[in-house]
Amino acid sequence: MNLNRRHFLIMLPAAAIAWEHVLAGTPENSPNYNTADHWWGMLIDIPKCIGCGNCVRACAAENDVPDGHFRTWVERYHVTDYDMVNPQVISPDGGKEGFPVAEEDAGKYFFVPKLCNHCADSPCTQVCPVGATFVSPDGVVLIDQTYCLGCAYCVQACPYGCRYIHPEKKVVDKCTLCYHRITKGLTTACCENCPTGARQLADLKNPNDPIHEFLKTHHVQVLKPQMATGAKVFYNELDGSVR
Amino acid sequence: MNGVEGFMYPNEINLQWSVLIVLYPYITGLVAGAFILASLVRVFRVHAVAPTYRLALLTALAFLIVAPLPLQLHLGHPERSPEMYFTPHSTSAMAMFGYVYLWYLMAVLAFEIWLDYRKDIVLLSQSSTGWLKRLYSIMTLGSLNISPEALKIDDRVGWIVTVIGIPSAFLLHGYVGFIFGSIKANPWWSSPLMPVVFIFSAMTSGVAAVMLIYMAATKLRKLKIDIKCVDTIAMYLFYIFIIDFGLEMLDLIHRIYEADESFRSLNFMVHTRLYFSHIVVQILMGTITPIVLLAITQLVKLPEYVRKRIYVIVGCLVQVGIFAMRWNVVIGGQLFSKSFLGYTTYKMGLVTREGLAPAIIFAILPFVILYVLIKLLPPWEGGSHGAPDPASNPVH
Amino acid sequence: MSAFKNSGHLFRFALLFVIAFLAFLVLRNFVVPKSFGKLGHYRADAIGDMAAKPLHYAGHEACEACHSDVADMKKAGSHAHVNCEACHGPLANHAADPSITPVLPDTAVLCVRCHAASAAKPKNFPQVSAEDHSNGLPCQTCHKPHSPAITAGGAK
């Protein structure tokens, strides 16, 4: 580090104060955050994803995700010719350690990162018998793990397979869109650590968010649109073979 | 990799709902079916099956008591299950469970049994001694009025309770069908037919179960089985079963014809991982064989002892077949990937929390409870709806 | 009148229900969390609980507050949009307490994850086969991770 001593001594308290705000726990300590001002989603740019698995590792580190379970994962598709109904798909350990090298072969390859779609009309919150999972006012599907019974009905109801039962806590768990980060002005762990910018947090209520321009100029899809879940994770150039 | 064929979403590989969740609809199905048999006597005045009236009610109660236990063992936090009573989510079919169960247990079954047995309870509270006397006295709720007028009122109210009980029984089991049938994410489950199929298979298994229990209990008491009673039950069983089979065939034909995006994957699953439990056990052994056997008894005049043996075989096959149907719905619905690109396997533990051992215990427990209930509230004296006690004509 | 006398037992049965219902109402008042139902059919305080979870990644802005020289170098190169912790791992603890020294990533594992050549990766993404490219030499022999392009004139 090339800081001289004087520079460092000036920087340190400022950085410390800034960090205090970042580390502040409850929304009361981040008084600038008002749920009514936000409607969260995500943009995933398929051509940019290189299948490095950084997002899967970062999510696991940020959220203490247990081994063998995934809040986010990456799938690799191999589509040969026009048969879109039989893609070859792999997701070795969710893509956590990347993917094996693919040999040159006919057809196309691409990677599809997946996570909870934070559906506006979420089928999982519909089926919860006690109200342990819900859509927050700012559009994030969250789980109250002190209230969840662990019945796994929501796991059955999710069309995307993004939920799992936590093996130790015995309650359901899933991607929270790093709620503890986005309410402090940070981005999600997966977006922060994606080296190519394939994953980007989007605030649909913010008129200045780049997603609005992106949606106007690109062809995007959501997963399983026929399920009418109101999914808010948008995929750029999603191939028709993606399940 | 660990029983996975093809591709499954990483979180889908292990099954969420185990054999205990298979057992629950099977048990509530028996409850609903047994109650429907009792209602045949009370509401539809099919007096031929009167010997089974009280037995059917006690059977329903014994199974209903056990019904929540597999669910409790499955929950990650069973101590939180009262939340379903305090904050039930109105959009969730599962949230109904607490209230429907309690309604059926207290306002239908317990109420009807109490009304029908009240005279016996009062008499037993006077004739017994010790803690049994105290138990019966509590059960009288302090009222010793068994005058003919009071009993007539009981009869009237009991009739109303049974009439309310029929849709309540359908609700108790139909909502379970809706729990599965309303899940758009799972094409094996999602179907408007699901609650109806569940109800009819419930009636099939419940009616057959009471028939078996009646025959077994009469045999154990060394008495003569009322053949007209059993013949009538078998006739109703036959018709209900045909409707049940018809509904399942309708679902199958519809799936094959429409062949939507899920069809290839589900078809493959039924022909491979689900072949034995679905084709062999549920359809061939558990449905077609008993229907054919019953048809024979309905169409051909067979001697009494042959009919009785056929009924026993049919009763047992029906239990196996309807249990297999629950298995194929619950487990089958989790064996294939929602990507339609892969399959997994169900690894049932043995002596684990959701394994085979607790399932067997929960399957046996209702019979233990039924034994206690029969001792406490003997169903043989007939009451006002049963036939005269066959103790007057023992078997030779 | 006699009907009433003869149905007294029914009222006793009904009374059981009434007592149970009242007990239920009382219990419910104590058991249901106070914030339940304020925003929807859930415990509203759960939102605060979720927001209060600890951070493991500091986010690149926290890093750049102190390490502005590295940030400047990175901004000009092809790793401009690769955030610090994507390679250095979660360092919120270091940002909170700089005396905690982070562990340097192992380039033999790290760089290969992204840059190993594969037919599956996008064609325009820089990727090499490690053996052909560097004969097993560590990547930083020629490339500076914060600005990996090799400028005219050869390696650093």
Short mmCIF file of N, CA and C in Angstrom, two decimals, chain A residues 41-196:
data_model
loop_
_atom_site.label_atom_id
_atom_site.label_comp_id
_atom_site.label_asym_id
_atom_site.label_seq_id
_atom_site.Cartn_x
_atom_site.Cartn_y
_atom_site.Cartn_z
N GLY A 41 -35.27 -6.57 -7.79
CA GLY A 41 -35.20 -7.67 -8.74
C GLY A 41 -33.74 -7.88 -9.10
N MET A 42 -33.50 -8.66 -10.13
CA MET A 42 -32.12 -8.85 -10.56
C MET A 42 -32.07 -9.03 -12.07
N LEU A 43 -30.98 -8.64 -12.65
CA LEU A 43 -30.78 -8.82 -14.08
C LEU A 43 -29.62 -9.78 -14.27
N ILE A 44 -29.82 -10.81 -15.06
CA ILE A 44 -28.74 -11.76 -15.33
C ILE A 44 -28.48 -11.77 -16.83
N ASP A 45 -27.26 -11.47 -17.18
CA ASP A 45 -26.87 -11.34 -18.58
C ASP A 45 -26.18 -12.64 -19.01
N ILE A 46 -26.92 -13.51 -19.67
CA ILE A 46 -26.41 -14.85 -19.98
C ILE A 46 -25.11 -14.82 -20.79
N PRO A 47 -25.01 -13.99 -21.84
CA PRO A 47 -23.76 -14.02 -22.62
C PRO A 47 -22.52 -13.66 -21.81
N LYS A 48 -22.72 -13.00 -20.66
CA LYS A 48 -21.54 -12.60 -19.89
C LYS A 48 -21.11 -13.67 -18.88
N CYS A 49 -21.97 -14.64 -18.58
CA CYS A 49 -21.63 -15.60 -17.54
C CYS A 49 -20.60 -16.60 -18.04
N ILE A 50 -19.50 -16.74 -17.28
CA ILE A 50 -18.43 -17.65 -17.70
C ILE A 50 -18.40 -18.91 -16.85
N GLY A 51 -19.36 -19.08 -15.95
CA GLY A 51 -19.42 -20.29 -15.15
C GLY A 51 -18.27 -20.44 -14.18
N CYS A 52 -17.77 -19.34 -13.64
CA CYS A 52 -16.65 -19.44 -12.72
C CYS A 52 -17.08 -19.90 -11.34
N GLY A 53 -18.36 -19.74 -11.02
CA GLY A 53 -18.85 -20.20 -9.72
C GLY A 53 -18.57 -19.25 -8.58
N ASN A 54 -18.03 -18.06 -8.87
CA ASN A 54 -17.74 -17.10 -7.81
C ASN A 54 -18.99 -16.75 -7.01
N CYS A 55 -20.10 -16.60 -7.72
CA CYS A 55 -21.35 -16.20 -7.05
C CYS A 55 -21.79 -17.26 -6.06
N VAL A 56 -21.66 -18.52 -6.44
CA VAL A 56 -22.10 -19.60 -5.56
C VAL A 56 -21.24 -19.62 -4.28
N ARG A 57 -19.95 -19.45 -4.47
CA ARG A 57 -19.05 -19.44 -3.31
C ARG A 57 -19.29 -18.23 -2.44
N ALA A 58 -19.47 -17.09 -3.09
CA ALA A 58 -19.66 -15.85 -2.33
C ALA A 58 -20.94 -15.91 -1.51
N CYS A 59 -22.00 -16.42 -2.13
CA CYS A 59 -23.28 -16.53 -1.42
C CYS A 59 -23.12 -17.44 -0.21
N ALA A 60 -22.45 -18.58 -0.42
CA ALA A 60 -22.27 -19.52 0.68
C ALA A 60 -21.49 -18.89 1.82
N ALA A 61 -20.48 -18.07 1.47
CA ALA A 61 -19.67 -17.43 2.51
C ALA A 61 -20.45 -16.33 3.22
N GLU A 62 -21.21 -15.56 2.46
CA GLU A 62 -21.93 -14.44 3.06
C GLU A 62 -23.07 -14.90 3.95
N ASN A 63 -23.74 -16.00 3.54
CA ASN A 63 -24.97 -16.40 4.21
C ASN A 63 -24.89 -17.72 4.96
N ASP A 64 -23.67 -18.23 5.16
CA ASP A 64 -23.50 -19.51 5.87
C ASP A 64 -24.38 -20.60 5.31
N VAL A 65 -24.33 -20.76 4.00
CA VAL A 65 -25.18 -21.76 3.37
C VAL A 65 -24.57 -23.15 3.61
N PRO A 66 -25.35 -24.10 4.12
CA PRO A 66 -24.77 -25.42 4.41
C PRO A 66 -24.39 -26.17 3.14
N ASP A 67 -23.38 -27.01 3.25
CA ASP A 67 -22.90 -27.81 2.11
C ASP A 67 -24.01 -28.65 1.52
N GLY A 68 -24.01 -28.75 0.21
CA GLY A 68 -25.00 -29.59 -0.45
C GLY A 68 -26.33 -28.90 -0.65
N HIS A 69 -26.45 -27.68 -0.16
CA HIS A 69 -27.66 -26.89 -0.36
C HIS A 69 -27.27 -25.58 -1.00
N PHE A 70 -28.19 -25.00 -1.73
CA PHE A 70 -27.82 -23.86 -2.56
C PHE A 70 -28.86 -22.76 -2.55
N ARG A 71 -28.40 -21.54 -2.19
CA ARG A 71 -29.28 -20.39 -2.35
C ARG A 71 -29.19 -19.87 -3.78
N THR A 72 -28.04 -20.08 -4.38
CA THR A 72 -27.89 -19.80 -5.80
C THR A 72 -27.01 -20.88 -6.40
N TRP A 73 -27.19 -21.14 -7.67
CA TRP A 73 -26.36 -22.15 -8.32
C TRP A 73 -26.27 -21.80 -9.80
N VAL A 74 -25.35 -22.45 -10.49
CA VAL A 74 -25.18 -22.18 -11.91
C VAL A 74 -25.36 -23.49 -12.67
N GLU A 75 -26.11 -23.44 -13.78
CA GLU A 75 -26.30 -24.63 -14.62
C GLU A 75 -25.60 -24.40 -15.94
N ARG A 76 -25.04 -25.46 -16.48
CA ARG A 76 -24.42 -25.34 -17.80
C ARG A 76 -25.25 -26.13 -18.80
N TYR A 77 -25.65 -25.45 -19.86
CA TYR A 77 -26.48 -26.05 -20.89
C TYR A 77 -25.65 -26.35 -22.13
N HIS A 78 -25.96 -27.45 -22.76
CA HIS A 78 -25.36 -27.79 -24.04
C HIS A 78 -26.50 -28.19 -24.97
N VAL A 79 -26.73 -27.35 -25.96
CA VAL A 79 -27.84 -27.60 -26.88
C VAL A 79 -27.29 -27.89 -28.26
N THR A 80 -27.61 -29.08 -28.76
CA THR A 80 -27.12 -29.42 -30.09
C THR A 80 -28.27 -29.27 -31.07
N ASP A 81 -28.07 -28.52 -32.08
CA ASP A 81 -29.04 -28.38 -33.18
C ASP A 81 -30.41 -27.90 -32.68
N TYR A 82 -31.47 -28.36 -33.33
CA TYR A 82 -32.77 -27.75 -33.06
C TYR A 82 -33.54 -28.44 -31.93
N ASP A 83 -32.96 -29.50 -31.37
CA ASP A 83 -33.68 -30.20 -30.32
C ASP A 83 -33.59 -29.42 -29.02
N MET A 84 -34.56 -28.55 -28.76
CA MET A 84 -34.50 -27.72 -27.58
C MET A 84 -35.11 -28.42 -26.39
N VAL A 85 -35.71 -29.59 -26.63
CA VAL A 85 -36.40 -30.27 -25.55
C VAL A 85 -35.44 -31.15 -24.74
N ASN A 86 -34.32 -31.47 -25.32
CA ASN A 86 -33.36 -32.35 -24.62
C ASN A 86 -31.98 -31.72 -24.45
N PRO A 87 -31.90 -30.58 -23.78
CA PRO A 87 -30.55 -30.04 -23.55
C PRO A 87 -29.80 -30.94 -22.59
N GLN A 88 -28.46 -30.93 -22.69
CA GLN A 88 -27.68 -31.61 -21.67
C GLN A 88 -27.30 -30.58 -20.63
N VAL A 89 -27.72 -30.84 -19.42
CA VAL A 89 -27.52 -29.85 -18.37
C VAL A 89 -26.72 -30.47 -17.24
N ILE A 90 -25.72 -29.74 -16.75
CA ILE A 90 -25.03 -30.19 -15.55
C ILE A 90 -24.92 -29.03 -14.57
N SER A 91 -24.81 -29.39 -13.31
CA SER A 91 -24.58 -28.38 -12.28
C SER A 91 -23.80 -29.07 -11.15
N PRO A 92 -22.51 -29.36 -11.40
CA PRO A 92 -21.73 -30.12 -10.42
C PRO A 92 -21.57 -29.34 -9.11
N ASP A 93 -22.14 -29.85 -8.05
CA ASP A 93 -22.14 -29.17 -6.77
C ASP A 93 -22.63 -27.73 -6.92
N GLY A 94 -23.64 -27.58 -7.75
CA GLY A 94 -24.20 -26.25 -7.99
C GLY A 94 -23.30 -25.31 -8.74
N GLY A 95 -22.20 -25.83 -9.26
CA GLY A 95 -21.25 -24.95 -9.94
C GLY A 95 -20.31 -24.25 -8.97
N LYS A 96 -20.28 -24.71 -7.75
CA LYS A 96 -19.50 -24.04 -6.71
C LYS A 96 -18.01 -23.96 -7.05
N GLU A 97 -17.45 -25.03 -7.62
CA GLU A 97 -16.04 -25.01 -7.98
C GLU A 97 -15.88 -24.84 -9.48
N GLY A 98 -16.82 -24.16 -10.10
CA GLY A 98 -16.76 -24.00 -11.54
C GLY A 98 -17.21 -25.27 -12.23
N PHE A 99 -16.84 -25.39 -13.49
CA PHE A 99 -17.29 -26.51 -14.31
C PHE A 99 -16.10 -27.21 -14.95
N PRO A 100 -16.25 -28.50 -15.26
CA PRO A 100 -15.16 -29.18 -15.98
C PRO A 100 -15.01 -28.54 -17.36
N VAL A 101 -13.81 -28.61 -17.88
CA VAL A 101 -13.56 -28.04 -19.20
C VAL A 101 -14.39 -28.79 -20.24
N ALA A 102 -15.09 -28.04 -21.09
CA ALA A 102 -15.90 -28.67 -22.13
C ALA A 102 -15.06 -28.78 -23.40
N GLU A 103 -15.14 -29.93 -24.01
CA GLU A 103 -14.41 -30.11 -25.26
C GLU A 103 -15.22 -29.49 -26.39
N GLU A 104 -14.55 -29.08 -27.40
CA GLU A 104 -15.22 -28.48 -28.55
C GLU A 104 -16.20 -29.48 -29.13
N ASP A 105 -17.41 -29.09 -29.31
CA ASP A 105 -18.42 -30.04 -29.73
C ASP A 105 -19.48 -29.30 -30.54
N ALA A 106 -20.26 -30.04 -31.27
CA ALA A 106 -21.33 -29.39 -32.02
C ALA A 106 -22.32 -28.77 -31.06
N GLY A 107 -23.00 -27.73 -31.50
CA GLY A 107 -24.01 -27.11 -30.66
C GLY A 107 -23.45 -25.96 -29.86
N LYS A 108 -24.29 -25.42 -28.97
CA LYS A 108 -23.87 -24.26 -28.20
C LYS A 108 -23.89 -24.57 -26.71
N TYR A 109 -23.01 -23.87 -26.01
CA TYR A 109 -22.98 -23.97 -24.56
C TYR A 109 -23.33 -22.60 -23.98
N PHE A 110 -23.93 -22.61 -22.82
CA PHE A 110 -24.07 -21.36 -22.07
C PHE A 110 -24.35 -21.70 -20.62
N PHE A 111 -24.13 -20.69 -19.77
CA PHE A 111 -24.33 -20.88 -18.33
C PHE A 111 -25.57 -20.12 -17.88
N VAL A 112 -26.30 -20.70 -16.96
CA VAL A 112 -27.49 -20.03 -16.43
C VAL A 112 -27.41 -20.00 -14.92
N PRO A 113 -27.08 -18.85 -14.35
CA PRO A 113 -27.13 -18.75 -12.89
C PRO A 113 -28.59 -18.67 -12.44
N LYS A 114 -28.89 -19.36 -11.36
CA LYS A 114 -30.26 -19.34 -10.88
C LYS A 114 -30.29 -18.99 -9.40
N LEU A 115 -31.41 -18.42 -8.99
CA LEU A 115 -31.61 -18.07 -7.60
C LEU A 115 -33.11 -17.91 -7.38
N CYS A 116 -33.49 -17.52 -6.20
CA CYS A 116 -34.90 -17.25 -5.96
C CYS A 116 -35.32 -16.09 -6.84
N ASN A 117 -36.46 -16.22 -7.49
CA ASN A 117 -36.88 -15.18 -8.41
C ASN A 117 -37.66 -14.05 -7.75
N HIS A 118 -37.83 -14.16 -6.42
CA HIS A 118 -38.54 -13.12 -5.66
C HIS A 118 -39.81 -12.69 -6.38
N CYS A 119 -40.63 -13.71 -6.61
CA CYS A 119 -41.84 -13.54 -7.40
C CYS A 119 -42.80 -12.55 -6.76
N ALA A 120 -43.38 -11.71 -7.59
CA ALA A 120 -44.40 -10.79 -7.08
C ALA A 120 -45.68 -11.55 -6.72
N ASP A 121 -45.99 -12.61 -7.46
CA ASP A 121 -47.17 -13.43 -7.13
C ASP A 121 -46.67 -14.80 -6.69
N SER A 122 -45.93 -14.79 -5.60
CA SER A 122 -45.16 -15.99 -5.30
C SER A 122 -46.03 -17.14 -4.83
N PRO A 123 -45.88 -18.32 -5.48
CA PRO A 123 -46.66 -19.49 -5.06
C PRO A 123 -46.18 -20.05 -3.73
N CYS A 124 -44.94 -19.75 -3.35
CA CYS A 124 -44.45 -20.29 -2.09
C CYS A 124 -45.07 -19.58 -0.90
N THR A 125 -45.22 -18.26 -0.97
CA THR A 125 -45.82 -17.57 0.17
C THR A 125 -47.31 -17.88 0.25
N GLN A 126 -47.90 -18.24 -0.89
CA GLN A 126 -49.33 -18.56 -0.90
C GLN A 126 -49.62 -19.78 -0.05
N VAL A 127 -48.71 -20.78 -0.07
CA VAL A 127 -49.01 -22.05 0.58
C VAL A 127 -48.52 -22.15 2.02
N CYS A 128 -47.78 -21.18 2.50
CA CYS A 128 -47.28 -21.30 3.86
C CYS A 128 -48.44 -21.31 4.84
N PRO A 129 -48.56 -22.35 5.68
CA PRO A 129 -49.75 -22.43 6.54
C PRO A 129 -49.79 -21.42 7.67
N VAL A 130 -48.64 -20.85 8.06
CA VAL A 130 -48.65 -20.00 9.25
C VAL A 130 -48.19 -18.56 9.00
N GLY A 131 -47.71 -18.27 7.80
CA GLY A 131 -47.22 -16.91 7.56
C GLY A 131 -45.76 -16.75 7.93
N ALA A 132 -44.98 -17.81 7.74
CA ALA A 132 -43.55 -17.72 8.06
C ALA A 132 -42.75 -17.21 6.87
N THR A 133 -43.32 -17.28 5.67
CA THR A 133 -42.62 -16.73 4.52
C THR A 133 -43.55 -15.72 3.87
N PHE A 134 -42.97 -14.67 3.35
CA PHE A 134 -43.80 -13.55 2.92
C PHE A 134 -43.04 -12.70 1.92
N VAL A 135 -43.77 -11.86 1.20
CA VAL A 135 -43.14 -10.89 0.32
C VAL A 135 -43.05 -9.58 1.08
N SER A 136 -41.83 -9.07 1.23
CA SER A 136 -41.68 -7.82 1.98
C SER A 136 -42.23 -6.66 1.14
N PRO A 137 -42.50 -5.52 1.78
CA PRO A 137 -43.06 -4.39 1.03
C PRO A 137 -42.15 -3.92 -0.11
N ASP A 138 -40.83 -4.25 -0.01
CA ASP A 138 -39.93 -3.86 -1.09
C ASP A 138 -39.66 -5.00 -2.05
N GLY A 139 -40.50 -6.02 -2.04
CA GLY A 139 -40.47 -7.02 -3.10
C GLY A 139 -39.50 -8.17 -2.91
N VAL A 140 -39.03 -8.38 -1.69
CA VAL A 140 -38.11 -9.49 -1.46
C VAL A 140 -38.88 -10.58 -0.71
N VAL A 141 -38.78 -11.83 -1.20
CA VAL A 141 -39.46 -12.93 -0.51
C VAL A 141 -38.55 -13.39 0.62
N LEU A 142 -39.01 -13.24 1.84
CA LEU A 142 -38.19 -13.54 3.01
C LEU A 142 -38.81 -14.65 3.84
N ILE A 143 -37.99 -15.21 4.74
CA ILE A 143 -38.44 -16.28 5.62
C ILE A 143 -38.21 -15.88 7.07
N ASP A 144 -39.24 -16.01 7.88
CA ASP A 144 -39.09 -15.77 9.31
C ASP A 144 -38.73 -17.10 9.95
N GLN A 145 -37.45 -17.32 10.18
CA GLN A 145 -37.01 -18.63 10.63
C GLN A 145 -37.34 -18.91 12.09
N THR A 146 -37.84 -17.90 12.81
CA THR A 146 -38.29 -18.17 14.17
C THR A 146 -39.74 -18.64 14.18
N TYR A 147 -40.40 -18.54 13.02
CA TYR A 147 -41.82 -18.89 12.97
C TYR A 147 -42.07 -20.14 12.12
N CYS A 148 -41.11 -20.48 11.26
CA CYS A 148 -41.31 -21.57 10.30
C CYS A 148 -41.43 -22.92 11.00
N LEU A 149 -42.39 -23.73 10.55
CA LEU A 149 -42.59 -25.05 11.15
C LEU A 149 -41.68 -26.11 10.54
N GLY A 150 -41.16 -25.82 9.36
CA GLY A 150 -40.38 -26.84 8.66
C GLY A 150 -41.25 -27.87 7.99
N CYS A 151 -42.44 -27.50 7.54
CA CYS A 151 -43.33 -28.47 6.90
C CYS A 151 -42.93 -28.75 5.45
N ALA A 152 -42.17 -27.83 4.85
CA ALA A 152 -41.64 -27.97 3.49
C ALA A 152 -42.71 -27.86 2.40
N TYR A 153 -43.86 -27.31 2.74
CA TYR A 153 -44.88 -27.13 1.71
C TYR A 153 -44.39 -26.11 0.68
N CYS A 154 -43.72 -25.05 1.14
CA CYS A 154 -43.24 -24.02 0.23
C CYS A 154 -42.17 -24.59 -0.71
N VAL A 155 -41.39 -25.54 -0.21
CA VAL A 155 -40.36 -26.17 -1.04
C VAL A 155 -41.03 -26.89 -2.20
N GLN A 156 -42.17 -27.53 -1.92
CA GLN A 156 -42.90 -28.23 -2.98
C GLN A 156 -43.52 -27.26 -3.96
N ALA A 157 -43.94 -26.08 -3.44
CA ALA A 157 -44.69 -25.15 -4.28
C ALA A 157 -43.82 -24.29 -5.17
N CYS A 158 -42.51 -24.22 -4.88
CA CYS A 158 -41.65 -23.37 -5.70
C CYS A 158 -41.35 -24.05 -7.02
N PRO A 159 -41.70 -23.42 -8.15
CA PRO A 159 -41.46 -24.07 -9.45
C PRO A 159 -39.99 -24.10 -9.84
N TYR A 160 -39.16 -23.33 -9.13
CA TYR A 160 -37.78 -23.16 -9.56
C TYR A 160 -36.79 -23.95 -8.72
N GLY A 161 -37.26 -24.59 -7.69
CA GLY A 161 -36.36 -25.40 -6.88
C GLY A 161 -35.36 -24.59 -6.08
N CYS A 162 -35.74 -23.40 -5.65
CA CYS A 162 -34.75 -22.56 -4.99
C CYS A 162 -34.78 -22.68 -3.48
N ARG A 163 -35.70 -23.45 -2.92
CA ARG A 163 -35.78 -23.56 -1.47
C ARG A 163 -35.24 -24.89 -0.98
N TYR A 164 -34.81 -24.92 0.27
CA TYR A 164 -34.36 -26.18 0.86
C TYR A 164 -34.59 -26.10 2.36
N ILE A 165 -34.58 -27.27 3.00
CA ILE A 165 -34.69 -27.29 4.45
C ILE A 165 -33.29 -27.25 5.03
N HIS A 166 -33.01 -26.30 5.89
CA HIS A 166 -31.70 -26.18 6.50
C HIS A 166 -31.46 -27.38 7.40
N PRO A 167 -30.36 -28.13 7.17
CA PRO A 167 -30.19 -29.39 7.89
C PRO A 167 -30.04 -29.24 9.40
N GLU A 168 -29.53 -28.10 9.85
CA GLU A 168 -29.38 -27.93 11.30
C GLU A 168 -30.56 -27.19 11.91
N LYS A 169 -30.95 -26.09 11.26
CA LYS A 169 -32.02 -25.29 11.85
C LYS A 169 -33.39 -25.92 11.65
N LYS A 170 -33.49 -26.86 10.73
CA LYS A 170 -34.75 -27.57 10.47
C LYS A 170 -35.89 -26.64 10.06
N VAL A 171 -35.53 -25.51 9.49
CA VAL A 171 -36.53 -24.63 8.91
C VAL A 171 -36.14 -24.42 7.46
N VAL A 172 -37.01 -23.76 6.72
CA VAL A 172 -36.72 -23.59 5.31
C VAL A 172 -35.76 -22.40 5.13
N ASP A 173 -34.98 -22.44 4.06
CA ASP A 173 -33.99 -21.39 3.82
C ASP A 173 -33.91 -21.15 2.32
N LYS A 174 -33.53 -19.94 1.95
CA LYS A 174 -33.35 -19.67 0.52
C LYS A 174 -32.71 -18.31 0.35
N CYS A 175 -32.48 -17.94 -0.89
CA CYS A 175 -31.90 -16.64 -1.19
C CYS A 175 -32.78 -15.53 -0.62
N THR A 176 -32.13 -14.59 0.06
CA THR A 176 -32.86 -13.45 0.63
C THR A 176 -32.53 -12.17 -0.12
N LEU A 177 -31.91 -12.33 -1.31
CA LEU A 177 -31.42 -11.18 -2.07
C LEU A 177 -30.50 -10.35 -1.19
N CYS A 178 -29.77 -11.06 -0.27
CA CYS A 178 -28.88 -10.39 0.66
C CYS A 178 -29.55 -9.15 1.25
N TYR A 179 -30.71 -9.38 1.83
CA TYR A 179 -31.51 -8.27 2.34
C TYR A 179 -30.71 -7.40 3.31
N HIS A 180 -29.83 -8.09 4.06
CA HIS A 180 -29.05 -7.34 5.04
C HIS A 180 -28.02 -6.43 4.37
N ARG A 181 -27.76 -6.65 3.08
CA ARG A 181 -26.80 -5.82 2.35
C ARG A 181 -27.53 -4.72 1.57
N ILE A 182 -28.61 -5.14 0.88
CA ILE A 182 -29.25 -4.15 -0.01
C ILE A 182 -29.95 -3.05 0.77
N THR A 183 -30.31 -3.34 2.02
CA THR A 183 -30.92 -2.29 2.83
C THR A 183 -29.88 -1.31 3.37
N LYS A 184 -28.61 -1.60 3.11
CA LYS A 184 -27.56 -0.68 3.54
C LYS A 184 -26.89 -0.02 2.35
N GLY A 185 -27.48 -0.16 1.17
CA GLY A 185 -26.89 0.45 0.00
C GLY A 185 -25.81 -0.37 -0.65
N LEU A 186 -25.56 -1.58 -0.16
CA LEU A 186 -24.59 -2.47 -0.81
C LEU A 186 -25.33 -3.31 -1.84
N THR A 187 -24.57 -4.04 -2.64
CA THR A 187 -25.23 -4.97 -3.55
C THR A 187 -25.14 -6.38 -2.95
N THR A 188 -25.81 -7.33 -3.61
CA THR A 188 -25.81 -8.70 -3.07
C THR A 188 -24.41 -9.29 -3.17
N ALA A 189 -24.15 -10.33 -2.39
CA ALA A 189 -22.84 -10.96 -2.41
C ALA A 189 -22.54 -11.53 -3.78
N CYS A 190 -23.55 -12.14 -4.43
CA CYS A 190 -23.31 -12.74 -5.74
C CYS A 190 -22.98 -11.67 -6.77
N CYS A 191 -23.70 -10.56 -6.78
CA CYS A 191 -23.43 -9.50 -7.75
C CYS A 191 -22.08 -8.84 -7.49
N GLU A 192 -21.76 -8.67 -6.21
CA GLU A 192 -20.48 -8.05 -5.83
C GLU A 192 -19.32 -8.85 -6.38
N ASN A 193 -19.45 -10.18 -6.35
CA ASN A 193 -18.31 -11.03 -6.67
C ASN A 193 -18.33 -11.59 -8.08
N CYS A 194 -19.34 -11.22 -8.88
CA CYS A 194 -19.35 -11.69 -10.26
C CYS A 194 -18.30 -10.90 -11.04
N PRO A 195 -17.31 -11.57 -11.63
CA PRO A 195 -16.20 -10.84 -12.26
C PRO A 195 -16.56 -10.22 -13.61
N THR A 196 -17.67 -10.65 -14.20
CA THR A 196 -17.98 -10.15 -15.55
C THR A 196 -19.20 -9.24 -15.57
#
